[in-house]
mmCIF file with all atom_site columns, C-alpha atoms and ligand atoms in Angstrom:
data_model
loop_
_atom_site.group_PDB
_atom_site.id
_atom_site.type_symbol
_atom_site.label_atom_id
_atom_site.label_alt_id
_atom_site.label_comp_id
_atom_site.label_asym_id
_atom_site.label_entity_id
_atom_site.label_seq_id
_atom_site.pdbx_PDB_ins_code
_atom_site.Cartn_x
_atom_site.Cartn_y
_atom_site.Cartn_z
_atom_site.occupancy
_atom_site.B_iso_or_equiv
_atom_site.pdbx_formal_charge
_atom_site.auth_seq_id
_atom_site.auth_comp_id
_atom_site.auth_asym_id
_atom_site.auth_atom_id
_atom_site.pdbx_PDB_model_num
ATOM   1   C  CA  . MET A 1 1   ? -140.490 -26.093 64.282 1.00 0.00 ? 17  MET A CA  1
ATOM   2   C  CA  . LYS A 1 2   ? -143.011 -23.345 64.786 1.00 0.00 ? 18  LYS A CA  1
ATOM   3   C  CA  . ASP A 1 3   ? -144.609 -22.581 68.084 1.00 0.00 ? 19  ASP A CA  1
ATOM   4   C  CA  . THR A 1 4   ? -148.042 -23.731 66.980 1.00 0.00 ? 20  THR A CA  1
ATOM   5   C  CA  . ASN A 1 5   ? -149.408 -23.425 70.520 1.00 0.00 ? 21  ASN A CA  1
ATOM   6   C  CA  . LYS A 1 6   ? -149.089 -19.690 70.276 1.00 0.00 ? 22  LYS A CA  1
ATOM   7   C  CA  . TYR A 1 7   ? -151.068 -19.649 67.037 1.00 0.00 ? 23  TYR A CA  1
ATOM   8   C  CA  . LYS A 1 8   ? -153.581 -22.125 68.337 1.00 0.00 ? 24  LYS A CA  1
ATOM   9   C  CA  . LYS A 1 9   ? -154.390 -19.784 71.214 1.00 0.00 ? 25  LYS A CA  1
ATOM   10  C  CA  . LEU A 1 10  ? -154.673 -16.808 68.883 1.00 0.00 ? 26  LEU A CA  1
ATOM   11  C  CA  . LEU A 1 11  ? -156.921 -18.765 66.552 1.00 0.00 ? 27  LEU A CA  1
ATOM   12  C  CA  . GLU A 1 12  ? -159.173 -19.932 69.356 1.00 0.00 ? 28  GLU A CA  1
ATOM   13  C  CA  . VAL A 1 13  ? -159.573 -16.357 70.575 1.00 0.00 ? 29  VAL A CA  1
ATOM   14  C  CA  . GLU A 1 14  ? -160.354 -15.304 67.017 1.00 0.00 ? 30  GLU A CA  1
ATOM   15  C  CA  . LYS A 1 15  ? -162.881 -18.088 66.649 1.00 0.00 ? 31  LYS A CA  1
ATOM   16  C  CA  . GLU A 1 16  ? -164.693 -17.037 69.837 1.00 0.00 ? 32  GLU A CA  1
ATOM   17  C  CA  . LYS A 1 17  ? -164.811 -13.482 68.580 1.00 0.00 ? 33  LYS A CA  1
ATOM   18  C  CA  . LEU A 1 18  ? -166.182 -14.523 65.200 1.00 0.00 ? 34  LEU A CA  1
ATOM   19  C  CA  . LEU A 1 19  ? -168.852 -16.717 66.772 1.00 0.00 ? 35  LEU A CA  1
ATOM   20  C  CA  . LYS A 1 20  ? -169.986 -13.819 68.942 1.00 0.00 ? 36  LYS A CA  1
ATOM   21  C  CA  . GLU A 1 21  ? -170.113 -11.499 65.957 1.00 0.00 ? 37  GLU A CA  1
ATOM   22  C  CA  . LEU A 1 22  ? -172.008 -14.091 63.940 1.00 0.00 ? 38  LEU A CA  1
ATOM   23  C  CA  . ALA A 1 23  ? -174.583 -14.343 66.699 1.00 0.00 ? 39  ALA A CA  1
ATOM   24  C  CA  . THR A 1 24  ? -175.299 -10.613 66.382 1.00 0.00 ? 40  THR A CA  1
ATOM   25  C  CA  . VAL A 1 25  ? -176.207 -10.802 62.685 1.00 0.00 ? 41  VAL A CA  1
ATOM   26  C  CA  . GLY A 1 26  ? -177.574 -14.292 62.350 1.00 0.00 ? 42  GLY A CA  1
ATOM   27  C  CA  . LYS A 1 27  ? -178.497 -17.544 63.977 1.00 0.00 ? 43  LYS A CA  1
ATOM   28  C  CA  . LYS A 1 28  ? -177.153 -21.018 63.651 1.00 0.00 ? 44  LYS A CA  1
ATOM   29  C  CA  . THR A 1 29  ? -179.174 -23.277 61.409 1.00 0.00 ? 45  THR A CA  1
ATOM   30  C  CA  . GLY A 1 30  ? -179.622 -26.980 61.996 1.00 0.00 ? 46  GLY A CA  1
ATOM   31  C  CA  . LYS A 1 31  ? -176.846 -27.747 59.547 1.00 0.00 ? 47  LYS A CA  1
ATOM   32  C  CA  . VAL A 1 32  ? -173.276 -28.194 60.714 1.00 0.00 ? 48  VAL A CA  1
ATOM   33  C  CA  . ASP A 1 33  ? -171.628 -24.785 60.946 1.00 0.00 ? 49  ASP A CA  1
ATOM   34  C  CA  . GLY A 1 34  ? -174.481 -23.276 58.965 1.00 0.00 ? 50  GLY A CA  1
ATOM   35  C  CA  . TRP A 1 35  ? -175.493 -19.708 59.685 1.00 0.00 ? 51  TRP A CA  1
ATOM   36  C  CA  . GLU A 1 36  ? -178.479 -17.756 58.538 1.00 0.00 ? 52  GLU A CA  1
ATOM   37  C  CA  . ALA A 1 37  ? -178.778 -13.986 58.590 1.00 0.00 ? 53  ALA A CA  1
ATOM   38  C  CA  . THR A 1 38  ? -181.499 -12.508 60.744 1.00 0.00 ? 54  THR A CA  1
ATOM   39  C  CA  . ALA A 1 39  ? -182.885 -9.001  60.638 1.00 0.00 ? 55  ALA A CA  1
ATOM   40  C  CA  . THR A 1 40  ? -181.847 -6.686  63.400 1.00 0.00 ? 56  THR A CA  1
ATOM   41  C  CA  . ASP A 1 41  ? -184.656 -6.681  65.888 1.00 0.00 ? 57  ASP A CA  1
ATOM   42  C  CA  . LEU A 1 42  ? -186.203 -3.235  65.755 1.00 0.00 ? 58  LEU A CA  1
ATOM   43  C  CA  . ASP A 1 43  ? -188.565 -4.055  68.558 1.00 0.00 ? 59  ASP A CA  1
ATOM   44  C  CA  . SER A 1 44  ? -191.783 -3.017  66.846 1.00 0.00 ? 60  SER A CA  1
ATOM   45  C  CA  . ASP A 1 45  ? -195.217 -4.342  67.617 1.00 0.00 ? 61  ASP A CA  1
ATOM   46  C  CA  . SER A 1 46  ? -196.882 -2.033  65.148 1.00 0.00 ? 62  SER A CA  1
ATOM   47  C  CA  . ALA A 1 47  ? -194.648 -2.330  62.098 1.00 0.00 ? 63  ALA A CA  1
ATOM   48  C  CA  . ASP A 1 48  ? -195.508 0.331   59.586 1.00 0.00 ? 64  ASP A CA  1
ATOM   49  C  CA  . GLU A 1 49  ? -194.132 0.307   56.052 1.00 0.00 ? 65  GLU A CA  1
ATOM   50  C  CA  . ASN A 1 50  ? -191.012 2.271   56.901 1.00 0.00 ? 66  ASN A CA  1
ATOM   51  C  CA  . GLU A 1 51  ? -190.068 -0.118  59.613 1.00 0.00 ? 67  GLU A CA  1
ATOM   52  C  CA  . THR A 1 52  ? -190.627 -3.100  57.363 1.00 0.00 ? 68  THR A CA  1
ATOM   53  C  CA  . ALA A 1 53  ? -188.258 -1.512  54.848 1.00 0.00 ? 69  ALA A CA  1
ATOM   54  C  CA  . ASP A 1 54  ? -185.724 -0.945  57.604 1.00 0.00 ? 70  ASP A CA  1
ATOM   55  C  CA  . VAL A 1 55  ? -185.974 -4.554  58.631 1.00 0.00 ? 71  VAL A CA  1
ATOM   56  C  CA  . MET A 1 56  ? -185.412 -5.723  55.059 1.00 0.00 ? 72  MET A CA  1
ATOM   57  C  CA  . GLU A 1 57  ? -182.449 -3.395  54.759 1.00 0.00 ? 73  GLU A CA  1
ATOM   58  C  CA  . SER A 1 58  ? -180.875 -4.631  57.955 1.00 0.00 ? 74  SER A CA  1
ATOM   59  C  CA  . LEU A 1 59  ? -181.391 -8.194  56.778 1.00 0.00 ? 75  LEU A CA  1
ATOM   60  C  CA  . ASP A 1 60  ? -179.519 -7.472  53.552 1.00 0.00 ? 76  ASP A CA  1
ATOM   61  C  CA  . GLU A 1 61  ? -176.754 -5.784  55.471 1.00 0.00 ? 77  GLU A CA  1
ATOM   62  C  CA  . ASN A 1 62  ? -176.528 -8.627  57.949 1.00 0.00 ? 78  ASN A CA  1
ATOM   63  C  CA  . LYS A 1 63  ? -176.345 -11.151 55.109 1.00 0.00 ? 79  LYS A CA  1
ATOM   64  C  CA  . GLY A 1 64  ? -173.281 -9.383  53.741 1.00 0.00 ? 80  GLY A CA  1
ATOM   65  C  CA  . ILE A 1 65  ? -171.620 -9.213  57.136 1.00 0.00 ? 81  ILE A CA  1
ATOM   66  C  CA  . LEU A 1 66  ? -172.505 -12.824 57.866 1.00 0.00 ? 82  LEU A CA  1
ATOM   67  C  CA  . GLU A 1 67  ? -170.930 -14.029 54.624 1.00 0.00 ? 83  GLU A CA  1
ATOM   68  C  CA  . GLN A 1 68  ? -167.664 -12.275 55.445 1.00 0.00 ? 84  GLN A CA  1
ATOM   69  C  CA  . LEU A 1 69  ? -167.654 -13.644 58.973 1.00 0.00 ? 85  LEU A CA  1
ATOM   70  C  CA  . GLU A 1 70  ? -168.397 -17.158 57.745 1.00 0.00 ? 86  GLU A CA  1
ATOM   71  C  CA  . ILE A 1 71  ? -165.425 -17.021 55.382 1.00 0.00 ? 87  ILE A CA  1
ATOM   72  C  CA  . GLN A 1 72  ? -163.186 -15.850 58.212 1.00 0.00 ? 88  GLN A CA  1
ATOM   73  C  CA  . LEU A 1 73  ? -164.520 -18.559 60.492 1.00 0.00 ? 89  LEU A CA  1
ATOM   74  C  CA  . LEU A 1 74  ? -163.843 -21.211 57.865 1.00 0.00 ? 90  LEU A CA  1
ATOM   75  C  CA  . GLN A 1 75  ? -160.272 -19.985 57.528 1.00 0.00 ? 91  GLN A CA  1
ATOM   76  C  CA  . VAL A 1 76  ? -159.752 -20.025 61.274 1.00 0.00 ? 92  VAL A CA  1
ATOM   77  C  CA  . GLU A 1 77  ? -161.190 -23.527 61.549 1.00 0.00 ? 93  GLU A CA  1
ATOM   78  C  CA  . SER A 1 78  ? -159.126 -24.707 58.636 1.00 0.00 ? 94  SER A CA  1
ATOM   79  C  CA  . ALA A 1 79  ? -155.986 -23.292 60.256 1.00 0.00 ? 95  ALA A CA  1
ATOM   80  C  CA  . LEU A 1 80  ? -156.885 -24.999 63.543 1.00 0.00 ? 96  LEU A CA  1
ATOM   81  C  CA  . GLY A 1 81  ? -157.354 -28.245 61.625 1.00 0.00 ? 97  GLY A CA  1
ATOM   82  C  CA  . LYS A 1 82  ? -153.918 -27.825 60.114 1.00 0.00 ? 98  LYS A CA  1
ATOM   83  C  CA  . ILE A 1 83  ? -152.397 -27.380 63.544 1.00 0.00 ? 99  ILE A CA  1
ATOM   84  C  CA  . GLU A 1 84  ? -153.988 -30.692 64.554 1.00 0.00 ? 100 GLU A CA  1
ATOM   85  C  CA  . SER A 1 85  ? -152.675 -32.466 61.477 1.00 0.00 ? 101 SER A CA  1
ATOM   86  C  CA  . GLY A 1 86  ? -149.232 -30.884 61.749 1.00 0.00 ? 102 GLY A CA  1
ATOM   87  C  CA  . THR A 1 87  ? -149.349 -29.023 58.456 1.00 0.00 ? 103 THR A CA  1
ATOM   88  C  CA  . TYR A 1 88  ? -149.902 -25.575 59.929 1.00 0.00 ? 104 TYR A CA  1
ATOM   89  C  CA  . GLY A 1 89  ? -147.826 -22.786 58.417 1.00 0.00 ? 105 GLY A CA  1
ATOM   90  C  CA  . LYS A 1 90  ? -147.506 -24.351 54.987 1.00 0.00 ? 106 LYS A CA  1
ATOM   91  C  CA  . CYS A 1 91  ? -148.989 -22.695 51.922 1.00 0.00 ? 107 CYS A CA  1
ATOM   92  C  CA  . ASN A 1 92  ? -152.153 -24.401 50.681 1.00 0.00 ? 108 ASN A CA  1
ATOM   93  C  CA  . VAL A 1 93  ? -151.068 -23.882 47.091 1.00 0.00 ? 109 VAL A CA  1
ATOM   94  C  CA  . CYS A 1 94  ? -147.340 -24.527 46.903 1.00 0.00 ? 110 CYS A CA  1
ATOM   95  C  CA  . GLY A 1 95  ? -146.601 -26.110 50.305 1.00 0.00 ? 111 GLY A CA  1
ATOM   96  C  CA  . LYS A 1 96  ? -143.871 -23.614 51.134 1.00 0.00 ? 112 LYS A CA  1
ATOM   97  C  CA  . GLU A 1 97  ? -143.493 -22.341 54.674 1.00 0.00 ? 113 GLU A CA  1
ATOM   98  C  CA  . ILE A 1 98  ? -145.541 -19.240 55.311 1.00 0.00 ? 114 ILE A CA  1
ATOM   99  C  CA  . PRO A 1 99  ? -143.262 -16.544 56.819 1.00 0.00 ? 115 PRO A CA  1
ATOM   100 C  CA  . GLU A 1 100 ? -143.753 -16.180 60.545 1.00 0.00 ? 116 GLU A CA  1
ATOM   101 C  CA  . HIS A 1 101 ? -144.361 -12.434 60.387 1.00 0.00 ? 117 HIS A CA  1
ATOM   102 C  CA  . ARG A 1 102 ? -147.292 -13.198 58.118 1.00 0.00 ? 118 ARG A CA  1
ATOM   103 C  CA  . LEU A 1 103 ? -148.730 -15.704 60.560 1.00 0.00 ? 119 LEU A CA  1
ATOM   104 C  CA  . ASP A 1 104 ? -148.208 -13.224 63.366 1.00 0.00 ? 120 ASP A CA  1
ATOM   105 C  CA  . ALA A 1 105 ? -150.231 -10.656 61.449 1.00 0.00 ? 121 ALA A CA  1
ATOM   106 C  CA  . ASN A 1 106 ? -152.931 -13.162 60.578 1.00 0.00 ? 122 ASN A CA  1
ATOM   107 C  CA  . PRO A 1 107 ? -152.721 -16.599 62.204 1.00 0.00 ? 123 PRO A CA  1
ATOM   108 C  CA  . ALA A 1 108 ? -155.429 -17.821 59.845 1.00 0.00 ? 124 ALA A CA  1
ATOM   109 C  CA  . SER A 1 109 ? -153.230 -17.294 56.768 1.00 0.00 ? 125 SER A CA  1
ATOM   110 C  CA  . LEU A 1 110 ? -153.430 -20.386 54.611 1.00 0.00 ? 126 LEU A CA  1
ATOM   111 C  CA  . THR A 1 111 ? -151.167 -19.305 51.785 1.00 0.00 ? 127 THR A CA  1
ATOM   112 C  CA  . CYS A 1 112 ? -147.802 -17.646 51.279 1.00 0.00 ? 128 CYS A CA  1
ATOM   113 C  CA  . MET A 1 113 ? -147.523 -14.062 50.050 1.00 0.00 ? 129 MET A CA  1
ATOM   114 C  CA  . GLU A 1 114 ? -147.290 -15.237 46.460 1.00 0.00 ? 130 GLU A CA  1
ATOM   115 C  CA  . HIS A 1 115 ? -150.543 -17.148 46.565 1.00 0.00 ? 131 HIS A CA  1
ATOM   116 C  CA  . THR A 1 116 ? -152.703 -14.614 48.342 1.00 0.00 ? 132 THR A CA  1
ATOM   117 C  CA  . LYS A 1 117 ? -155.892 -14.077 46.441 1.00 0.00 ? 133 LYS A CA  1
HETATM 118 ZN ZN1 . ZN  B 2 .   ? -147.615 -20.506 48.016 1.00 0.00 ? 18  ZN  B ZN1 1
#
């Protein structure tokens, strides 16, 4: 029996961190767990063309970051869900136990070494 409490705490800390990071590059949409990238606020009342380009660039960048963060958040939430349902630590693909050192390195691991993408 794994000490899932330990991982639950780690995952909750990770989730908090991800939510904070998400809030710096996007905003929550009305949809459940939906996030939308926002441009970094350049604080410009008189936006000239260069600044508009910068804003577009930052939006593109933020979109990329947001996508990565969303994937991580999904994994963390999925792992938390597995703790609740008592299936935490089992590979999503083959159902084998995920080695503890792997979970220690990344508590949101959902697969064994063999089935890592
Ligand atoms: Zn596996």
